[in-house]
mmCIF file of C-alpha atoms and ligand atoms in Angstrom:
data_model
loop_
_atom_site.group_PDB
_atom_site.id
_atom_site.type_symbol
_atom_site.label_atom_id
_atom_site.label_comp_id
_atom_site.label_asym_id
_atom_site.label_seq_id
_atom_site.Cartn_x
_atom_site.Cartn_y
_atom_site.Cartn_z
ATOM 1 C CA MET A 806 0.035 -0.209 -0.091
ATOM 2 C CA LYS A 807 1.534 2.801 -1.030
ATOM 3 C CA ASP A 808 0.258 5.598 0.941
ATOM 4 C CA LEU A 809 -1.791 5.969 4.224
ATOM 5 C CA SER A 810 -4.790 6.961 2.741
ATOM 6 C CA LEU A 811 -5.106 4.096 1.013
ATOM 7 C CA HIS A 812 -4.489 1.715 3.916
ATOM 8 C CA ILE A 813 -7.473 4.003 5.507
ATOM 9 C CA LEU A 814 -9.698 3.026 2.522
ATOM 10 C CA ASP A 815 -8.899 -0.618 2.998
ATOM 11 C CA ILE A 816 -8.894 -1.103 6.961
ATOM 12 C CA VAL A 817 -12.556 1.168 6.819
ATOM 13 C CA GLN A 818 -13.495 -1.697 4.362
ATOM 14 C CA ASN A 819 -13.219 -4.259 7.029
ATOM 15 C CA SER A 820 -15.509 -2.353 9.467
ATOM 16 C CA VAL A 821 -17.927 -2.101 6.447
ATOM 17 C CA ALA A 822 -17.987 -5.896 5.919
ATOM 18 C CA ALA A 823 -18.557 -6.343 9.497
ATOM 19 C CA GLU A 824 -21.630 -4.643 9.056
ATOM 20 C CA ALA A 825 -20.777 -1.750 11.029
ATOM 21 C CA LYS A 826 -23.323 1.238 11.373
ATOM 22 C CA VAL A 827 -21.249 3.870 13.243
ATOM 23 C CA ILE A 828 -17.325 4.062 11.974
ATOM 24 C CA GLN A 829 -14.955 6.593 13.695
ATOM 25 C CA ILE A 830 -11.795 7.599 12.264
ATOM 26 C CA THR A 831 -8.973 9.616 13.997
ATOM 27 C CA LEU A 832 -5.961 10.310 12.395
ATOM 28 C CA GLU A 833 -3.317 12.641 14.560
ATOM 29 C CA ILE A 834 -0.147 14.307 13.372
ATOM 30 C CA ASP A 835 2.379 15.105 16.206
ATOM 31 C CA ASP A 836 5.451 16.383 15.852
ATOM 32 C CA ARG A 837 6.655 16.819 18.993
ATOM 33 C CA ASN A 838 6.073 13.457 19.815
ATOM 34 C CA ASP A 839 7.249 12.512 16.305
ATOM 35 C CA TYR A 840 4.250 10.240 15.715
ATOM 36 C CA ILE A 841 1.630 9.505 13.129
ATOM 37 C CA GLY A 842 -1.527 7.894 14.743
ATOM 38 C CA LEU A 843 -4.608 6.085 13.161
ATOM 39 C CA THR A 844 -7.479 4.757 14.675
ATOM 40 C CA VAL A 845 -10.963 3.078 13.457
ATOM 41 C CA ASN A 846 -13.435 2.214 15.765
ATOM 42 C CA ASP A 847 -16.399 0.569 14.758
ATOM 43 C CA ASN A 848 -19.553 -0.942 15.811
ATOM 44 C CA GLY A 849 -19.785 -4.122 13.733
ATOM 45 C CA LYS A 850 -19.817 -7.532 14.777
ATOM 46 C CA GLY A 851 -16.458 -7.905 16.074
ATOM 47 C CA MET A 852 -14.037 -10.347 16.420
ATOM 48 C CA ASP A 853 -13.367 -13.392 19.496
ATOM 49 C CA GLY A 854 -10.206 -13.765 21.270
ATOM 50 C CA ASP A 855 -9.001 -16.830 19.319
ATOM 51 C CA PHE A 856 -9.172 -14.975 16.098
ATOM 52 C CA LEU A 857 -7.867 -11.889 17.282
ATOM 53 C CA LYS A 858 -4.646 -13.514 18.028
ATOM 54 C CA ARG A 859 -4.119 -14.615 14.809
ATOM 55 C CA VAL A 860 -5.614 -11.533 12.623
ATOM 56 C CA ALA A 861 -2.181 -10.120 11.906
ATOM 57 C CA ASP A 862 -1.529 -13.456 9.824
ATOM 58 C CA PRO A 863 -1.985 -13.412 6.231
ATOM 59 C CA PHE A 864 -3.848 -16.755 6.143
ATOM 60 C CA THR A 865 -6.607 -15.560 8.788
ATOM 61 C CA THR A 866 -9.548 -14.349 6.815
ATOM 62 C CA THR A 867 -13.134 -14.956 6.632
ATOM 63 C CA ARG A 868 -12.938 -14.089 2.873
ATOM 64 C CA THR A 869 -14.707 -16.829 0.798
ATOM 65 C CA THR A 870 -12.686 -15.608 -2.712
ATOM 66 C CA ARG A 871 -9.305 -16.402 -1.325
ATOM 67 C CA ARG A 872 -7.490 -17.908 1.311
ATOM 68 C CA VAL A 873 -5.145 -14.785 2.500
ATOM 69 C CA GLY A 874 -6.406 -11.904 4.146
ATOM 70 C CA LEU A 875 -3.796 -8.980 3.641
ATOM 71 C CA GLY A 876 -5.120 -5.473 4.496
ATOM 72 C CA ILE A 877 -4.037 -5.940 8.281
ATOM 73 C CA PRO A 878 -0.735 -7.676 8.010
ATOM 74 C CA LEU A 879 0.454 -4.821 5.062
ATOM 75 C CA LEU A 880 -0.724 -2.168 7.790
ATOM 76 C CA LYS A 881 1.099 -3.824 10.898
ATOM 77 C CA GLN A 882 4.126 -4.321 8.717
ATOM 78 C CA ASN A 883 4.440 -0.450 7.699
ATOM 79 C CA ALA A 884 3.951 0.779 11.189
ATOM 80 C CA GLU A 885 6.436 -1.596 12.668
ATOM 81 C CA GLN A 886 8.907 -1.094 10.098
ATOM 82 C CA THR A 887 9.203 2.550 11.391
ATOM 83 C CA GLY A 888 9.143 1.571 15.125
ATOM 84 C CA GLY A 889 5.633 2.004 15.722
ATOM 85 C CA PHE A 890 2.916 -0.618 16.094
ATOM 86 C CA LEU A 891 -0.732 -1.822 15.605
ATOM 87 C CA ARG A 892 -3.289 -3.035 17.975
ATOM 88 C CA ILE A 893 -6.537 -4.468 17.967
ATOM 89 C CA GLU A 894 -9.281 -4.668 20.584
ATOM 90 C CA SER A 895 -12.466 -6.185 19.570
ATOM 91 C CA GLU A 896 -15.321 -7.638 21.276
ATOM 92 C CA PRO A 897 -17.736 -10.178 19.353
ATOM 93 C CA GLY A 898 -21.364 -8.253 18.853
ATOM 94 C CA MET A 899 -19.830 -4.911 20.283
ATOM 95 C CA GLY A 900 -17.130 -3.786 17.936
ATOM 96 C CA THR A 901 -13.636 -3.321 16.873
ATOM 97 C CA LYS A 902 -11.228 -0.716 17.472
ATOM 98 C CA LEU A 903 -8.120 -1.044 15.529
ATOM 99 C CA SER A 904 -4.840 1.711 16.181
ATOM 100 C CA VAL A 905 -1.770 2.255 14.294
ATOM 101 C CA ARG A 906 1.020 4.243 15.307
ATOM 102 C CA PHE A 907 4.078 4.911 12.859
ATOM 103 C CA VAL A 908 7.308 7.021 13.838
ATOM 104 C CA LYS A 909 6.842 9.967 11.755
ATOM 105 C CA SER A 910 10.778 10.840 11.171
ATOM 106 C CA HIS A 911 11.650 7.615 10.460
ATOM 107 C CA ILE A 912 12.437 6.960 6.490
ATOM 108 C CA ASP A 913 9.870 4.304 5.821
ATOM 109 C CA CYS A 914 7.107 6.148 7.009
ATOM 110 C CA VAL A 915 4.246 6.215 4.862
ATOM 111 C CA PRO A 916 3.313 9.448 2.777
ATOM 112 C CA MET A 917 -0.127 10.720 3.755
ATOM 113 C CA GLY A 918 -1.602 10.471 0.246
ATOM 114 C CA ASP A 919 -5.130 11.637 -0.636
ATOM 115 C CA VAL A 920 -7.052 11.707 2.486
ATOM 116 C CA ALA A 921 -9.546 14.095 1.437
ATOM 117 C CA GLY A 922 -10.634 11.672 -1.248
ATOM 118 C CA THR A 923 -10.276 8.779 0.622
ATOM 119 C CA ILE A 924 -12.996 10.312 3.503
ATOM 120 C CA ALA A 925 -15.340 11.607 1.096
ATOM 121 C CA LEU A 926 -15.112 8.323 -0.940
ATOM 122 C CA LEU A 927 -16.403 6.661 2.276
ATOM 123 C CA ILE A 928 -19.038 9.145 3.483
ATOM 124 C CA CYS A 929 -20.403 9.316 -0.025
ATOM 125 C CA SER A 930 -20.585 5.791 -0.775
ATOM 126 C CA TYR A 931 -21.995 4.491 2.184
ATOM 127 C CA PRO A 932 -24.863 6.979 3.163
ATOM 128 C CA SER A 933 -26.568 4.642 5.623
ATOM 129 C CA ILE A 934 -23.005 4.217 7.739
ATOM 130 C CA GLU A 935 -22.630 7.259 10.300
ATOM 131 C CA PHE A 936 -19.136 8.072 9.947
ATOM 132 C CA SER A 937 -17.184 10.617 11.731
ATOM 133 C CA PHE A 938 -13.469 11.741 10.650
ATOM 134 C CA HIS A 939 -11.555 13.812 13.069
ATOM 135 C CA VAL A 940 -8.252 15.074 12.403
ATOM 136 C CA ARG A 941 -5.471 16.541 14.547
ATOM 137 C CA VAL A 942 -2.048 18.177 13.213
ATOM 138 C CA ASN A 943 -0.401 19.608 16.341
ATOM 139 C CA SER A 944 -2.581 22.143 17.785
ATOM 140 C CA ALA A 945 -4.962 22.387 14.831
ATOM 141 C CA GLU A 946 -8.018 20.307 14.079
ATOM 142 C CA PHE A 947 -11.062 19.445 11.658
ATOM 143 C CA SER A 948 -13.851 17.044 12.078
ATOM 144 C CA VAL A 949 -16.647 16.451 9.288
ATOM 145 C CA SER A 950 -19.296 13.706 9.855
ATOM 146 C CA THR A 951 -22.124 11.985 7.825
ATOM 147 C CA THR A 952 -24.385 14.079 10.099
ATOM 148 C CA ASP A 953 -22.625 17.202 9.328
ATOM 149 C CA LEU A 954 -23.029 16.876 5.577
ATOM 150 C CA ASN A 955 -26.670 15.357 5.442
ATOM 151 C CA ASP A 956 -27.631 18.609 7.456
ATOM 152 C CA ALA A 957 -25.661 21.221 5.206
ATOM 153 C CA LEU A 958 -27.257 19.590 2.046
ATOM 154 C CA GLY A 959 -30.618 19.160 3.471
ATOM 155 C CA GLY A 960 -32.288 15.951 1.676
ATOM 156 C CA ILE A 961 -29.944 15.689 -1.243
ATOM 157 C CA PRO A 962 -28.204 12.239 -1.061
ATOM 158 C CA LEU A 963 -24.776 11.944 -0.325
ATOM 159 C CA ASN A 964 -24.113 9.168 -2.582
ATOM 160 C CA ASP A 965 -25.379 11.098 -5.610
ATOM 161 C CA SER A 966 -22.437 11.356 -8.150
ATOM 162 C CA ALA A 967 -23.052 15.435 -7.945
ATOM 163 C CA VAL A 968 -22.358 15.368 -4.627
ATOM 164 C CA PHE A 969 -18.895 13.683 -4.143
ATOM 165 C CA PRO A 970 -16.595 16.451 -5.713
ATOM 166 C CA MET A 971 -18.321 18.883 -3.438
ATOM 167 C CA VAL A 972 -17.704 16.865 -0.530
ATOM 168 C CA LYS A 973 -13.924 16.109 -1.683
ATOM 169 C CA GLU A 974 -13.576 19.805 -2.112
ATOM 170 C CA TYR A 975 -14.726 20.999 1.253
ATOM 171 C CA ILE A 976 -12.826 18.044 3.242
ATOM 172 C CA ALA A 977 -9.563 18.709 0.701
ATOM 173 C CA SER A 978 -9.617 22.352 1.552
ATOM 174 C CA ASN A 979 -9.714 22.401 5.428
ATOM 175 C CA LEU A 980 -6.888 19.645 5.116
ATOM 176 C CA ASP A 981 -5.097 21.925 3.229
ATOM 177 C CA GLU A 982 -5.223 24.618 5.798
ATOM 178 C CA LEU A 983 -3.821 22.149 8.138
ATOM 179 C CA GLN A 984 -1.091 21.498 6.074
ATOM 180 C CA ILE A 985 -1.859 17.731 5.399
ATOM 181 C CA THR A 986 -1.045 17.251 2.198
ATOM 182 C CA ASN A 987 2.639 18.632 2.393
ATOM 183 C CA LEU A 988 3.513 15.785 4.899
ATOM 184 C CA GLY A 989 5.566 12.867 4.368
ATOM 185 C CA MET B 121 -16.737 28.232 -8.906
ATOM 186 C CA THR B 122 -15.911 29.399 -5.785
ATOM 187 C CA LYS B 123 -14.122 26.961 -3.256
ATOM 188 C CA VAL B 124 -16.270 25.002 -0.979
ATOM 189 C CA LYS B 125 -14.524 25.533 2.451
ATOM 190 C CA SER B 126 -17.191 25.317 5.246
ATOM 191 C CA LEU B 127 -20.372 24.056 5.894
ATOM 192 C CA ALA B 128 -22.079 27.223 5.103
ATOM 193 C CA ASP B 129 -20.504 26.926 1.410
ATOM 194 C CA LEU B 130 -21.811 23.517 1.058
ATOM 195 C CA LYS B 131 -25.352 24.499 1.763
ATOM 196 C CA LYS B 132 -25.107 27.516 -0.707
ATOM 197 C CA MET B 133 -24.598 24.980 -3.525
ATOM 198 C CA LYS B 134 -27.423 22.970 -2.410
ATOM 199 C CA GLU B 135 -29.800 24.453 -5.209
ATOM 200 C CA SER B 136 -27.666 24.303 -7.802
ATOM 201 C CA LEU B 137 -26.877 20.596 -6.848
ATOM 202 C CA GLN B 138 -30.808 20.026 -6.818
ATOM 203 C CA ALA B 139 -31.385 21.486 -10.293
ATOM 204 C CA LYS B 140 -28.653 19.196 -11.753
ATOM 205 C CA ILE B 141 -30.238 16.351 -10.149
ATOM 206 C CA ASP B 142 -33.649 17.275 -11.376
ATOM 207 C CA LEU B 143 -32.426 17.812 -14.900
ATOM 208 C CA ARG B 144 -30.698 14.262 -14.802
ATOM 209 C CA GLU B 145 -33.917 12.631 -13.493
ATOM 210 C CA LYS B 146 -35.997 14.206 -16.358
ATOM 211 C CA GLY B 147 -33.927 12.730 -18.886
ATOM 212 C CA ASP B 148 -33.519 9.674 -17.813
ATOM 213 C CA ALA B 149 -35.909 7.046 -16.141
ATOM 214 C CA ALA B 150 -34.828 5.010 -13.284
ATOM 215 C CA GLU B 151 -34.964 1.854 -15.450
ATOM 216 C CA ASN B 152 -32.255 3.414 -17.825
ATOM 217 C CA LEU B 153 -30.127 3.411 -14.609
ATOM 218 C CA ILE B 154 -26.064 2.418 -15.537
ATOM 219 C CA GLN B 155 -24.941 0.697 -12.219
ATOM 220 C CA ILE B 156 -21.061 0.097 -11.725
ATOM 221 C CA LYS B 157 -19.229 -1.663 -8.947
ATOM 222 C CA VAL B 158 -15.618 -1.210 -7.930
ATOM 223 C CA ALA B 159 -14.086 -3.898 -6.455
ATOM 224 C CA MET B 160 -12.421 -2.455 -3.599
ATOM 225 C CA ALA B 161 -10.671 -4.926 -1.421
ATOM 226 C CA THR B 162 -6.949 -5.077 -0.400
ATOM 227 C CA CYS B 163 -5.790 -6.087 -3.784
ATOM 228 C CA GLY B 164 -8.327 -3.754 -5.802
ATOM 229 C CA ILE B 165 -6.771 -0.664 -3.608
ATOM 230 C CA ALA B 166 -3.366 -1.649 -3.788
ATOM 231 C CA SER B 167 -3.652 -1.628 -7.620
ATOM 232 C CA GLY B 168 -5.119 1.693 -7.756
ATOM 233 C CA ALA B 169 -9.061 1.480 -7.385
ATOM 234 C CA LYS B 170 -9.217 4.327 -5.431
ATOM 235 C CA ASN B 171 -8.295 6.523 -8.438
ATOM 236 C CA VAL B 172 -10.629 4.680 -11.196
ATOM 237 C CA MET B 173 -13.712 4.993 -8.861
ATOM 238 C CA GLU B 174 -12.813 8.794 -8.207
ATOM 239 C CA PHE B 175 -12.528 9.283 -12.160
ATOM 240 C CA LEU B 176 -15.848 7.672 -12.764
ATOM 241 C CA LEU B 177 -17.686 9.583 -10.569
ATOM 242 C CA GLU B 178 -16.184 12.634 -11.713
ATOM 243 C CA GLU B 179 -16.137 11.948 -15.363
ATOM 244 C CA LEU B 180 -19.957 10.009 -15.614
ATOM 245 C CA GLU B 181 -21.222 13.170 -13.940
ATOM 246 C CA LYS B 182 -19.210 15.615 -16.379
ATOM 247 C CA ARG B 183 -20.275 13.898 -19.175
ATOM 248 C CA GLY B 184 -23.664 13.841 -17.822
ATOM 249 C CA ILE B 185 -24.031 10.166 -17.766
ATOM 250 C CA ASN B 186 -26.668 8.590 -15.011
ATOM 251 C CA ALA B 187 -25.071 6.312 -13.060
ATOM 252 C CA VAL B 188 -24.831 5.173 -9.544
ATOM 253 C CA ILE B 189 -21.359 3.922 -8.435
ATOM 254 C CA THR B 190 -20.867 1.872 -5.770
ATOM 255 C CA GLN B 191 -17.952 -0.086 -3.836
ATOM 256 C CA THR B 192 -17.868 -3.664 -3.414
ATOM 257 C CA GLY B 193 -15.649 -6.435 -1.788
ATOM 258 C CA CYS B 194 -13.232 -8.834 -3.705
ATOM 259 C CA MET B 195 -14.613 -10.188 -6.865
ATOM 260 C CA GLY B 196 -11.844 -13.241 -6.579
ATOM 261 C CA TYR B 197 -9.907 -11.630 -9.536
ATOM 262 C CA CYS B 198 -6.768 -10.623 -7.452
ATOM 263 C CA TYR B 199 -4.781 -11.376 -10.668
ATOM 264 C CA ALA B 200 -6.499 -8.625 -12.877
ATOM 265 C CA GLU B 201 -6.982 -5.691 -10.390
ATOM 266 C CA PRO B 202 -8.485 -3.249 -10.559
ATOM 267 C CA THR B 203 -11.514 -4.626 -11.494
ATOM 268 C CA ILE B 204 -15.177 -3.157 -12.127
ATOM 269 C CA GLU B 205 -18.442 -4.357 -12.918
ATOM 270 C CA VAL B 206 -20.685 -2.499 -15.490
ATOM 271 C CA LYS B 207 -24.571 -3.284 -15.766
ATOM 272 C CA LEU B 208 -25.917 -1.748 -18.456
ATOM 273 C CA PRO B 209 -30.026 -1.378 -18.375
ATOM 274 C CA ASN B 210 -31.333 -4.615 -20.052
ATOM 275 C CA ALA B 211 -28.089 -6.132 -20.280
ATOM 276 C CA ASP B 212 -26.271 -8.646 -18.127
ATOM 277 C CA PRO B 213 -23.322 -7.608 -15.720
ATOM 278 C CA VAL B 214 -20.265 -7.060 -17.491
ATOM 279 C CA VAL B 215 -16.286 -7.349 -15.553
ATOM 280 C CA PHE B 216 -13.426 -5.152 -16.788
ATOM 281 C CA GLY B 217 -10.130 -6.326 -15.490
ATOM 282 C CA TYR B 218 -6.837 -4.219 -15.407
ATOM 283 C CA VAL B 219 -8.565 -0.995 -15.020
ATOM 284 C CA ASP B 220 -6.805 2.351 -14.953
ATOM 285 C CA THR B 221 -8.190 5.774 -15.450
ATOM 286 C CA LYS B 222 -7.280 5.426 -19.507
ATOM 287 C CA LYS B 223 -9.263 1.991 -19.558
ATOM 288 C CA ALA B 224 -12.242 3.551 -17.616
ATOM 289 C CA ASP B 225 -12.294 6.597 -20.585
ATOM 290 C CA GLU B 226 -12.583 3.933 -23.019
ATOM 291 C CA ILE B 227 -15.458 2.037 -21.231
ATOM 292 C CA ILE B 228 -17.074 5.056 -20.857
ATOM 293 C CA GLU B 229 -16.792 6.356 -24.395
ATOM 294 C CA LYS B 230 -17.115 2.783 -26.117
ATOM 295 C CA TYR B 231 -19.115 0.365 -23.869
ATOM 296 C CA ILE B 232 -21.313 2.382 -21.819
ATOM 297 C CA LYS B 233 -22.347 5.185 -24.478
ATOM 298 C CA ASN B 234 -22.661 2.733 -27.576
ATOM 299 C CA GLY B 235 -22.517 -0.727 -26.121
ATOM 300 C CA GLU B 236 -19.649 -1.561 -27.986
ATOM 301 C CA LEU B 237 -17.437 -3.789 -26.245
ATOM 302 C CA VAL B 238 -14.158 -3.183 -25.553
ATOM 303 C CA ASP B 239 -10.872 -5.666 -24.541
ATOM 304 C CA GLY B 240 -10.466 -6.655 -20.836
ATOM 305 C CA ILE B 241 -13.773 -8.360 -20.428
ATOM 306 C CA ILE B 242 -13.337 -11.250 -17.820
ATOM 307 C CA PRO B 243 -15.300 -13.975 -18.642
ATOM 308 C CA VAL B 244 -17.890 -14.758 -15.779
ATOM 309 C CA ASN B 245 -20.626 -17.214 -14.915
ATOM 310 C CA TYR B 246 -22.270 -15.702 -12.049
ATOM 311 C CA GLU B 247 -25.034 -13.222 -11.574
ATOM 312 C CA SER B 248 -23.337 -10.357 -9.573
ATOM 313 C CA ILE B 249 -20.377 -9.717 -7.094
ATOM 314 C CA ASP B 250 -22.451 -8.717 -3.816
ATOM 315 C CA ASN B 251 -20.044 -11.478 -2.351
ATOM 316 C CA LYS B 252 -16.623 -10.497 -0.671
HETATM 317 N N1 LIG C 1690 -13.251 -4.399 12.007
HETATM 318 C C1 LIG C 1690 -13.759 -5.803 12.008
HETATM 319 N N2 LIG C 1690 -14.490 -6.208 12.500
HETATM 320 C C2 LIG C 1690 -14.712 -7.391 12.023
HETATM 321 N N3 LIG C 1690 -13.882 -8.400 11.905
HETATM 322 C C3 LIG C 1690 -12.771 -7.756 11.064
HETATM 323 C C4 LIG C 1690 -12.485 -6.402 11.206
HETATM 324 N N4 LIG C 1690 -11.197 -6.183 10.374
HETATM 325 C C5 LIG C 1690 -10.796 -7.571 10.177
HETATM 326 N N5 LIG C 1690 -11.806 -8.223 10.722
HETATM 327 C C6 LIG C 1690 -11.485 -10.073 10.371
HETATM 328 O O1 LIG C 1690 -10.040 -10.198 10.068
HETATM 329 C C7 LIG C 1690 -9.894 -10.726 8.854
HETATM 330 C C8 LIG C 1690 -8.703 -10.391 8.023
HETATM 331 O O2 LIG C 1690 -8.666 -8.756 7.741
HETATM 332 P P1 LIG C 1690 -7.542 -8.272 6.759
HETATM 333 O O3 LIG C 1690 -8.226 -7.032 6.398
HETATM 334 O O4 LIG C 1690 -6.079 -8.547 7.191
HETATM 335 O O5 LIG C 1690 -8.040 -9.362 5.683
HETATM 336 P P2 LIG C 1690 -9.171 -9.376 4.704
HETATM 337 O O6 LIG C 1690 -10.047 -8.194 4.913
HETATM 338 O O7 LIG C 1690 -9.634 -10.797 4.679
HETATM 339 O O8 LIG C 1690 -9.016 -9.198 2.733
HETATM 340 P P3 LIG C 1690 -8.258 -8.394 2.304
HETATM 341 O O9 LIG C 1690 -8.020 -6.995 3.429
HETATM 342 O O10 LIG C 1690 -6.937 -8.545 1.832
HETATM 343 O O11 LIG C 1690 -9.055 -7.756 1.075
HETATM 344 C C9 LIG C 1690 -11.231 -10.400 8.010
HETATM 345 O O12 LIG C 1690 -11.874 -11.134 7.100
HETATM 346 C C10 LIG C 1690 -12.352 -10.111 9.043
HETATM 347 O O13 LIG C 1690 -12.544 -11.305 9.222
HETATM 348 MG MG1 LIG C 1691 -9.514 -6.322 4.660
#
């Protein structure tokens, strides 16, 4: 996976596949403490303890189309390569929280990529899921949620193709302000 | 067009968005709707499915084609990612492999607009790809 925005898109697909109705994504970029942190919190069907122990192994998947699952192992590898880590907490029937940290100054730390595009794509593709995205760059912050956008659009469906470019532009201009695009 | 920087700016776009949608819906009945699914599992994302999906969303809108574009899981054609499924009205769904933005452009211009076949179709014997 060549950048963090693609990892976010990928990891969130796991929450969607787990039938989550609420998905919270948090991205933190902290220069003083030299890390990039990402958490994805969902209320999907969760995993039991035994499955959880094996989940970072590529041969752990509930897919039926192939025998390997790569999303989590790839992210874990990319994080550990920088001296960071990946952690998953989960409870069957309750949901899952995945947290990952990268050491920001490490030469192998992945670039940010198009975070605005990823978030807009997720929010607009899955209008029945309640997304919230929170980003913090040092002391500056920005949040956006499915509810905020629905309120602003007053009845125009988020998954109409005319809406996506507007939502992407809204998120992108706010992330630009936080100078997220210049990182990595 | 002014830049959308706040929710208030977005609110101001409401009327022009609604006008666009009304116009489109007048021209095209629901049964003429084109449905496109983009396979968005790790294999698809790693090989460029996100760009393809954004390209389709933006270009179909620009070119005035009424389509619903959704994400789906792994179709089982990891070797041919990115893959997309296109369902034209009154036709069976067709899966295309190795779709980049250039291929996507060709699919829009030839297959979607004119029903002409283009290279890169994956032969399948299934109904649709709602599996994972
Ligand atoms: N948020 C989640 N909630 C419930 N189960 C999950 C969640 N995330 C992952 N899993 C489980 O862990 C498995 C492994 O996930 P991983 O992303 O590594 O691979 P995959 O999704 O199976 O395939 P790929 O990501 O390669 O398309 C999944 O098949 C699923 O069973
Ligand atoms: Mg996955």
